[in-house]
Short mmCIF file of C-alpha atoms in Angstrom, two decimals:
data_model
loop_
_atom_site.label_atom_id
_atom_site.label_comp_id
_atom_site.label_asym_id
_atom_site.label_seq_id
_atom_site.Cartn_x
_atom_site.Cartn_y
_atom_site.Cartn_z
CA MET E 1 61.97 106.92 95.58
CA GLN E 2 59.02 105.90 96.74
CA GLU E 3 58.57 106.02 101.00
CA SER E 4 57.97 103.14 102.99
CA TYR E 5 58.04 101.57 106.09
CA ILE E 6 61.71 100.15 105.59
CA GLN E 7 63.39 104.19 106.08
CA ASP E 8 62.09 103.85 109.68
CA LEU E 9 63.94 100.08 109.64
CA PHE E 10 67.50 101.23 109.39
CA ALA E 11 70.08 101.58 112.09
CA GLU E 12 71.09 104.23 113.77
CA ARG E 13 75.32 103.88 112.81
CA ILE E 14 74.71 104.49 109.30
CA GLY E 15 71.42 107.54 110.01
CA GLY E 16 68.48 105.56 111.19
CA LYS E 17 65.08 107.31 109.66
CA ARG E 18 67.45 109.79 107.96
CA TYR E 19 69.42 107.36 106.18
CA GLY E 20 69.04 107.98 102.35
CA LYS E 21 68.17 111.58 102.73
CA ASP E 22 71.69 113.19 103.37
CA THR E 23 72.34 116.28 100.49
CA ALA E 24 75.77 116.19 101.48
CA ILE E 25 78.16 115.76 98.83
CA TYR E 26 81.46 113.21 99.31
CA LYS E 27 84.27 114.84 98.39
CA PHE E 28 85.32 112.55 96.29
CA GLU E 29 82.16 112.04 94.61
CA LYS E 30 82.46 116.01 93.93
CA ILE E 31 85.76 115.26 92.29
CA LYS E 32 84.27 112.92 89.46
CA ARG E 33 81.62 115.38 88.85
CA ALA E 34 83.89 118.14 87.95
CA LYS E 35 85.98 116.01 86.66
CA ARG E 36 83.11 115.14 84.47
CA ALA E 37 81.81 118.31 83.95
CA ALA E 38 85.72 119.09 82.58
CA LYS E 39 85.94 117.06 80.10
CA GLU E 40 82.78 118.06 78.99
CA ALA E 41 83.86 121.38 78.78
CA ASN E 42 87.37 121.22 77.28
CA PRO E 43 86.71 117.85 74.99
CA ASN E 44 89.70 118.60 73.31
CA THR E 45 92.48 118.83 75.94
CA GLU E 46 93.74 116.44 78.29
CA LEU E 47 92.87 116.40 81.84
CA PHE E 48 95.74 115.09 83.66
CA ASP E 49 94.38 112.83 87.05
CA LEU E 50 96.76 113.74 89.72
CA GLY E 51 94.20 112.72 92.10
CA VAL E 52 94.01 108.68 91.76
CA GLY E 53 95.18 106.75 95.07
CA GLU E 54 96.00 103.28 92.48
CA PRO E 55 98.57 102.32 90.62
CA ASP E 56 98.29 102.88 87.20
CA ALA E 57 99.96 99.98 85.81
CA MET E 58 98.96 95.80 85.72
CA ALA E 59 100.31 93.13 88.15
CA ALA E 60 103.65 91.73 87.12
CA SER E 61 103.38 88.75 84.50
CA GLY E 62 104.72 86.05 86.69
CA ILE E 63 101.69 87.44 88.97
CA ILE E 64 99.14 87.03 86.48
CA GLU E 65 101.04 83.73 85.47
CA THR E 66 100.83 81.99 89.03
CA LEU E 67 96.87 83.03 88.86
CA TYR E 68 96.46 81.64 86.01
CA ALA E 69 97.90 78.50 86.95
CA GLU E 70 96.35 78.03 90.52
CA ALA E 71 93.00 78.80 88.72
CA LYS E 72 93.02 75.58 86.77
CA LYS E 73 93.84 73.28 90.15
CA PRO E 74 90.84 71.54 91.28
CA ASP E 75 91.91 71.66 94.94
CA ASN E 76 91.75 75.62 94.89
CA ARG E 77 88.14 75.43 94.77
CA GLY E 78 86.71 75.91 97.37
CA TYR E 79 86.30 77.74 100.59
CA ALA E 80 89.37 79.48 101.77
CA ASP E 81 88.65 80.23 105.04
CA ASN E 82 91.52 81.40 106.61
CA GLY E 83 93.61 80.46 103.96
CA ASP E 84 96.30 77.87 103.77
CA ALA E 85 99.88 77.63 104.34
CA VAL E 86 101.56 78.86 101.20
CA LEU E 87 100.60 82.41 101.92
CA LYS E 88 101.32 82.06 105.33
CA LYS E 89 105.26 80.83 104.64
CA ALA E 90 105.43 83.51 101.98
CA ALA E 91 104.16 86.28 104.22
CA ALA E 92 106.74 85.33 107.16
CA GLU E 93 109.56 85.10 104.46
CA TYR E 94 108.99 88.42 103.32
CA MET E 95 108.80 89.32 106.41
CA ARG E 96 112.09 88.27 107.67
CA LYS E 97 113.70 89.27 104.24
CA VAL E 98 112.43 92.62 103.47
CA CYS E 99 111.44 93.67 106.71
CA GLY E 100 114.01 92.10 109.14
CA VAL E 101 110.95 90.63 111.32
CA ALA E 102 110.76 87.30 112.63
CA ILE E 103 107.24 85.49 112.64
CA ASP E 104 105.41 81.93 113.44
CA ALA E 105 103.99 81.35 110.08
CA GLU E 106 101.54 79.06 111.96
CA THR E 107 100.52 81.40 114.65
CA GLN E 108 101.39 85.10 113.59
CA VAL E 109 100.02 86.10 110.55
CA VAL E 110 96.75 85.52 108.91
CA HIS E 111 95.50 86.59 105.17
CA SER E 112 93.52 89.36 104.51
CA ILE E 113 90.77 90.20 101.49
CA GLY E 114 92.78 93.77 101.88
CA SER E 115 93.56 96.09 104.57
CA LYS E 116 90.14 97.45 105.22
CA ALA E 117 88.67 94.44 105.26
CA ALA E 118 91.14 93.31 108.16
CA LEU E 119 90.22 97.51 109.24
CA SER E 120 86.73 97.10 109.30
CA ILE E 121 86.71 93.15 111.34
CA LEU E 122 89.56 93.95 114.34
CA PRO E 123 87.13 96.42 115.72
CA ALA E 124 84.72 93.53 116.55
CA ALA E 125 87.67 91.63 117.99
CA LEU E 126 88.63 95.66 119.95
CA ILE E 127 85.90 97.35 120.98
CA ASN E 128 83.36 97.54 123.50
CA PRO E 129 80.54 100.60 123.85
CA GLY E 130 82.46 103.78 125.21
CA ASP E 131 85.94 102.43 124.50
CA VAL E 132 87.91 105.55 122.53
CA VAL E 133 90.32 104.27 119.19
CA LEU E 134 93.33 107.19 118.70
CA MET E 135 93.13 107.48 114.92
CA THR E 136 95.28 110.06 112.98
CA VAL E 137 93.45 113.06 110.85
CA PRO E 138 93.87 113.25 107.82
CA GLY E 139 93.96 109.69 107.53
CA TYR E 140 91.89 106.54 106.28
CA PRO E 141 88.92 106.40 108.78
CA VAL E 142 87.71 102.65 108.51
CA PHE E 143 88.67 101.49 111.32
CA GLY E 144 87.22 104.26 113.31
CA THR E 145 83.86 103.91 111.36
CA HIS E 146 83.51 100.27 112.63
CA ALA E 147 84.61 101.12 115.94
CA LYS E 148 81.44 103.56 115.77
CA TYR E 149 79.07 100.76 115.15
CA TYR E 150 79.63 98.82 118.20
CA ASP E 151 79.34 102.18 120.26
CA GLY E 152 82.74 103.09 120.47
CA ALA E 153 84.57 106.57 119.57
CA VAL E 154 87.47 108.12 117.80
CA HIS E 155 89.76 110.87 119.08
CA ASN E 156 91.65 112.53 116.21
CA LEU E 157 94.87 112.67 116.20
CA GLN E 158 96.13 115.89 114.21
CA LEU E 159 98.81 115.41 111.99
CA ARG E 160 101.00 119.06 111.45
CA GLU E 161 103.59 119.63 109.49
CA GLU E 162 105.54 121.20 112.12
CA ASN E 163 105.87 117.66 113.49
CA ASN E 164 106.68 115.87 110.31
CA PHE E 165 103.12 114.90 110.25
CA LEU E 166 103.57 112.12 113.35
CA PRO E 167 100.54 111.68 116.14
CA ASP E 168 101.45 113.94 119.39
CA LEU E 169 100.92 110.91 121.84
CA LYS E 170 102.23 113.30 124.69
CA ASN E 171 99.45 115.95 124.99
CA ILE E 172 96.31 113.48 125.09
CA PRO E 173 93.52 114.50 127.49
CA ALA E 174 93.76 112.03 130.39
CA ASP E 175 90.13 110.95 130.71
CA VAL E 176 90.98 110.07 126.87
CA LEU E 177 93.20 107.78 127.68
CA ALA E 178 91.82 106.39 130.11
CA LYS E 179 88.67 105.21 127.66
CA ALA E 180 91.68 104.71 124.52
CA LYS E 181 92.00 100.53 124.34
CA VAL E 182 92.78 101.07 119.90
CA LEU E 183 96.39 103.54 118.48
CA VAL E 184 96.12 103.16 114.86
CA ILE E 185 98.54 104.30 112.19
CA ASN E 186 99.47 104.44 108.68
CA TYR E 187 103.03 104.72 107.57
CA PRO E 188 104.62 106.12 104.83
CA ASN E 189 101.16 107.81 105.25
CA ASN E 190 97.95 107.87 103.45
CA PRO E 191 97.67 111.02 102.44
CA THR E 192 100.75 113.44 103.75
CA GLY E 193 103.48 110.67 101.83
CA ALA E 194 105.24 111.13 105.70
CA SER E 195 107.67 108.23 106.48
CA ALA E 196 107.97 106.91 110.26
CA THR E 197 111.07 107.02 111.83
CA PRO E 198 112.60 104.19 114.28
CA GLU E 199 112.51 106.86 117.06
CA PHE E 200 108.37 107.56 116.57
CA PHE E 201 107.51 103.91 116.53
CA ALA E 202 109.80 103.00 120.10
CA GLU E 203 107.67 106.48 121.46
CA VAL E 204 104.43 104.19 120.31
CA VAL E 205 105.56 100.97 121.83
CA GLU E 206 106.73 102.38 125.04
CA PHE E 207 103.07 104.39 124.95
CA ALA E 208 100.79 101.63 124.24
CA LYS E 209 102.55 99.84 127.33
CA LYS E 210 102.19 102.48 129.72
CA ASN E 211 99.22 103.17 128.01
CA LYS E 212 97.73 99.59 127.99
CA ILE E 213 96.31 100.49 124.30
CA VAL E 214 96.75 97.95 121.26
CA VAL E 215 98.43 99.18 118.21
CA ILE E 216 97.02 98.38 114.49
CA HIS E 217 100.15 99.95 111.25
CA ASP E 218 98.38 99.80 108.16
CA PHE E 219 101.70 99.08 106.04
CA ALA E 220 99.55 99.04 102.91
CA TYR E 221 103.03 101.50 100.68
CA ALA E 222 105.65 98.87 103.06
CA ALA E 223 107.98 98.83 100.84
CA LEU E 224 107.26 101.52 98.35
CA VAL E 225 110.51 103.98 99.65
CA PHE E 226 113.11 105.90 97.86
CA GLU E 227 115.52 105.62 99.95
CA GLY E 228 116.62 103.11 102.67
CA LYS E 229 114.70 99.88 103.35
CA PRO E 230 111.11 99.02 104.54
CA LEU E 231 110.77 100.54 108.37
CA SER E 232 108.07 97.69 110.01
CA PHE E 233 106.45 98.86 113.22
CA LEU E 234 107.13 94.86 114.76
CA ALA E 235 110.74 95.47 114.33
CA THR E 236 110.39 98.16 116.91
CA PRO E 237 111.48 96.04 119.67
CA GLY E 238 108.46 95.47 122.06
CA ALA E 239 106.45 96.37 118.94
CA MET E 240 105.24 92.24 118.79
CA GLU E 241 104.04 92.50 122.33
CA VAL E 242 101.40 95.32 121.60
CA GLY E 243 100.17 94.73 118.61
CA VAL E 244 99.74 94.06 114.60
CA GLU E 245 100.54 95.00 111.07
CA LEU E 246 98.60 95.49 108.30
CA HIS E 247 100.27 94.26 104.98
CA SER E 248 98.75 94.19 101.05
CA THR E 249 99.50 93.29 97.69
CA SER E 250 97.34 96.22 96.29
CA LYS E 251 99.57 99.29 95.86
CA ASN E 252 102.93 97.63 96.58
CA PHE E 253 102.75 95.08 93.55
CA ASN E 254 99.98 96.93 91.65
CA MET E 255 97.09 95.02 92.58
CA THR E 256 94.36 96.83 93.73
CA GLY E 257 91.58 94.52 92.22
CA TRP E 258 93.14 91.34 93.47
CA ARG E 259 92.44 91.89 97.53
CA CYS E 260 94.64 90.31 99.49
CA GLY E 261 96.85 90.86 102.07
CA PHE E 262 97.72 89.56 105.76
CA VAL E 263 98.06 90.53 109.23
CA ALA E 264 101.05 89.98 111.42
CA GLY E 265 102.33 90.55 114.80
CA ASN E 266 101.29 89.60 118.44
CA GLU E 267 99.91 86.51 118.39
CA LEU E 268 97.03 86.64 120.39
CA LEU E 269 95.61 89.55 118.05
CA VAL E 270 96.46 87.37 115.32
CA LYS E 271 94.27 84.85 116.94
CA ALA E 272 91.32 87.18 117.53
CA TYR E 273 91.47 88.29 114.49
CA SER E 274 90.98 85.16 112.57
CA ASP E 275 88.19 83.84 114.39
CA VAL E 276 86.50 87.03 113.76
CA LYS E 277 87.66 86.94 110.61
CA ASP E 278 86.10 83.28 110.33
CA ASN E 279 82.61 84.57 111.10
CA THR E 280 82.86 87.27 108.85
CA ASP E 281 83.65 85.86 105.16
CA SER E 282 85.12 82.76 103.29
CA GLY E 283 88.38 83.52 102.98
CA GLN E 284 89.86 84.85 99.41
CA PHE E 285 89.53 82.74 96.32
CA LEU E 286 93.42 80.06 97.01
CA ALA E 287 94.84 81.22 93.78
CA ILE E 288 94.66 84.97 94.63
CA GLN E 289 95.83 84.04 97.89
CA HIS E 290 98.72 81.99 95.32
CA ALA E 291 99.55 84.52 93.30
CA SER E 292 100.26 87.09 96.03
CA ALA E 293 102.46 84.63 97.43
CA TYR E 294 104.16 84.93 94.67
CA ALA E 295 104.38 88.63 94.78
CA PHE E 296 105.84 88.60 98.44
CA ASP E 297 108.26 85.93 97.24
CA HIS E 298 109.72 88.38 94.49
CA PRO E 299 110.45 91.38 96.52
CA GLU E 300 112.07 92.94 93.36
CA ILE E 301 108.52 93.62 91.91
CA THR E 302 107.82 96.88 94.66
CA ALA E 303 111.29 98.14 93.97
CA ALA E 304 110.61 98.22 90.56
CA ILE E 305 107.25 100.16 90.48
CA ALA E 306 109.32 102.32 93.74
CA GLN E 307 112.00 103.62 91.11
CA LYS E 308 109.33 104.62 88.56
CA TYR E 309 107.90 106.17 91.45
CA SER E 310 110.19 108.23 93.23
CA ARG E 311 111.35 109.37 89.19
CA ARG E 312 108.09 111.14 88.49
CA MET E 313 107.94 112.47 92.05
CA ASP E 314 111.55 114.16 91.04
CA LEU E 315 109.74 115.52 88.32
CA LEU E 316 106.15 116.44 90.09
CA VAL E 317 108.45 117.91 93.28
CA ASP E 318 110.92 120.12 90.82
CA THR E 319 108.00 121.40 88.62
CA LEU E 320 105.47 122.57 91.29
CA LYS E 321 108.50 123.98 93.06
CA LYS E 322 108.67 126.64 89.95
CA ALA E 323 105.31 127.37 90.53
CA GLY E 324 105.92 128.38 94.04
CA PHE E 325 104.83 125.46 96.18
CA LYS E 326 106.47 124.10 99.38
CA ALA E 327 106.70 120.61 97.91
CA LYS E 328 109.35 118.30 99.54
CA LYS E 329 110.29 114.82 97.95
CA PRO E 330 108.50 111.84 100.69
CA ARG E 331 110.70 109.06 101.60
CA GLY E 332 108.45 106.72 100.73
CA SER E 333 104.66 106.09 99.46
CA PHE E 334 103.01 107.59 95.66
CA PHE E 335 101.04 111.00 97.59
CA LEU E 336 102.82 114.51 97.74
CA TYR E 337 101.24 116.49 100.01
CA VAL E 338 101.48 120.16 99.62
CA ALA E 339 99.77 123.55 101.08
CA ALA E 340 96.98 124.58 99.07
CA PRO E 341 97.76 128.05 97.75
CA LYS E 342 95.25 130.82 98.92
CA SER E 343 95.10 132.63 95.71
CA ALA E 344 95.73 132.57 92.43
CA LYS E 345 96.29 135.51 89.50
CA SER E 346 96.23 135.19 85.95
CA ALA E 347 98.80 137.02 82.99
CA ASP E 348 95.76 139.42 83.21
CA GLY E 349 95.80 140.35 86.71
CA LYS E 350 93.00 138.55 87.29
CA THR E 351 92.78 137.08 91.22
CA THR E 352 90.97 134.34 92.27
CA GLU E 353 90.61 133.31 96.02
CA PHE E 354 90.33 129.51 97.63
CA ALA E 355 88.60 129.57 100.99
CA SER E 356 89.68 125.67 100.97
CA ALA E 357 91.88 123.34 99.50
CA GLU E 358 88.57 122.11 98.34
CA ALA E 359 87.43 125.03 96.86
CA PHE E 360 91.24 125.03 95.05
CA SER E 361 90.86 121.48 94.27
CA GLN E 362 87.81 122.08 92.18
CA TRP E 363 90.08 125.09 90.34
CA MET E 364 92.45 123.64 89.09
CA ILE E 365 89.73 120.79 87.92
CA THR E 366 87.73 123.25 86.14
CA GLU E 367 90.03 125.63 85.23
CA ASN E 368 93.26 123.74 84.50
CA LEU E 369 91.98 119.74 84.11
CA ILE E 370 94.24 118.74 86.69
CA SER E 371 92.53 116.59 89.55
CA THR E 372 94.19 116.71 92.89
CA VAL E 373 92.29 115.82 95.97
CA PRO E 374 91.73 118.02 98.46
CA TRP E 375 92.13 118.05 102.65
CA ASP E 376 91.01 120.86 104.75
CA ASP E 377 91.53 118.41 108.28
CA VAL E 378 94.25 120.35 109.73
CA GLY E 379 94.73 123.39 107.39
CA ALA E 380 94.95 123.63 103.72
CA TYR E 381 96.09 120.81 101.56
CA VAL E 382 96.43 119.13 98.39
CA ARG E 383 97.16 115.52 97.73
CA PHE E 384 99.19 114.24 93.99
CA SER E 385 99.56 111.36 93.46
CA VAL E 386 102.30 109.95 90.82
CA THR E 387 99.80 106.93 89.85
CA PHE E 388 99.16 109.83 86.77
CA ALA E 389 98.16 108.16 83.09
CA ALA E 390 101.68 107.58 81.25
CA LYS E 391 102.79 105.37 78.55
CA ASP E 392 106.65 105.52 79.30
CA VAL E 393 109.71 107.73 80.73
CA GLU E 394 108.76 110.11 77.79
CA ASP E 395 105.42 110.42 78.20
CA GLU E 396 106.09 110.74 82.18
CA LYS E 397 108.15 114.12 80.96
CA ARG E 398 105.47 115.28 78.87
CA VAL E 399 102.88 115.08 81.28
CA VAL E 400 104.45 116.53 84.07
CA THR E 401 105.75 119.43 81.49
CA GLU E 402 102.15 120.17 80.64
CA LEU E 403 101.10 120.33 83.99
CA GLY E 404 104.71 123.25 84.79
CA LYS E 405 102.66 125.26 81.44
CA ARG E 406 99.09 124.88 83.01
CA LEU E 407 100.43 126.09 86.41
CA GLY E 408 102.88 128.74 84.97
CA ARG E 409 99.90 130.74 84.01
CA PHE E 410 99.49 132.44 87.27
CA THR E 411 100.90 133.23 90.18
CA PHE E 412 100.17 132.14 93.16
CA GLN E 413 100.09 132.98 97.05
CA TRP E 414 100.25 131.36 100.36
#
C-alpha cells in the first residue's frame, strides 16, 4: 500500500502513525493459518476443530419461523432505536422464570445488538480519563479496549486454578482501588468454563458497595449449565443496586450471527446505556428482536442445547483424562480449559517440548490435525470446545474416539 498523509492521521488509540505497520500476528490468525496449512498437507485426514467458540447448529425452527413472519410485517421495517415492548417483556419474563429475578420491563431492560456491542457502548457511559477498569485475565477484552479509548486504564485480575478461576478481590492494590470505577466479570466463564457461586457473587456486591464500583456481569452462557439452575448475578441481594447483567441469544439459542440480547439491572445504568446506545446505533431489526423474544419465551431450547454439550463434555473429559490431561467437567458453558503439557513423547522415542500453550496448540494442529485455542496469560492452558461439527450422537462418539486415538500415540508430561 502506497504511503500517504493518511498514515499520519490515525488516532493514537489504534496506533497513530504506526497503525498497520505492526507485524505481530494475532493468535486466532495463527490458528487459521495453521489449520489451512495442515489441511493442505494432509488432504485425506479429517481436521477436528475443537477451538471454535460458537454453536455448531442452527437456531430452532420456531425462532426462524418467527423471524420470517415478523420480517414480512410492514410495521417492523423501520429503525428500531432502543426497541419496542416485545423483547423487553420477554426479557423480564425470562429473568423471572429462568433466573428468579424481578425486573421492570419498562425501566430496567433494553435490547443490545449482542453482548459485544453492549460491552463497547457501556464504557462511554462510565469511563473518564484516568479511571480504572478491573478486568479478569484470561478473558474477553472488549470493555477494557474501549475503556482505554477513553483514556481509562485496565487492571487485570488473574484467574487461577487454585482459586477455582475466580478473581481475588481482596488483594487489589489500594492505589488501583482508589481509581477503580468498574468491575467486569463473566460466569460461566470464557475461556475457563468456571462457574461462580452465590458466595462469590455476594462478595462482589459487598466489594462494589464498599469501593463504590459498578459491576458488569457478562452472562453470555447464562443457561448453558449442566447441573442446577442458571446463577444470575442479579439474583444476589443488593446486586441491582450496583450493576447490570448482559444476556445474549448467541450461545444460548444458537443465534451467534443474529446479534441480539439485552442489558438488565440497575435502572440508572440501563438508562445511561440506552442514552449512549441511542447515539451509537439505530437498534436491531425489530423482526430479529421479536424472534429473540420467542427464544427467551422458550428456555427449553437452551436446556436441550445444554444437554447436548453436557453429553459431549462427558466424552471429551474421559478421553483427555485417559491421555493424561487433568480434565474436569465444568458446570456450564461449552469450554473445557486444561493445563497444556510441557512435552510429548511418541512411540519411536522422539520427544517434542512445548515452551508455551501456543507452541502446544500449534503442534496439535500441525501434527494431529486437532485445533484448540491456547492461553498463556496466567500459566499455559488450552481451551477445548464441544461445539465441534458432528451430525448426531454416534458421530460425536466417532469424533472423540478418533481424538483419543491421535492423542494416544503420545506420552505427555506436565
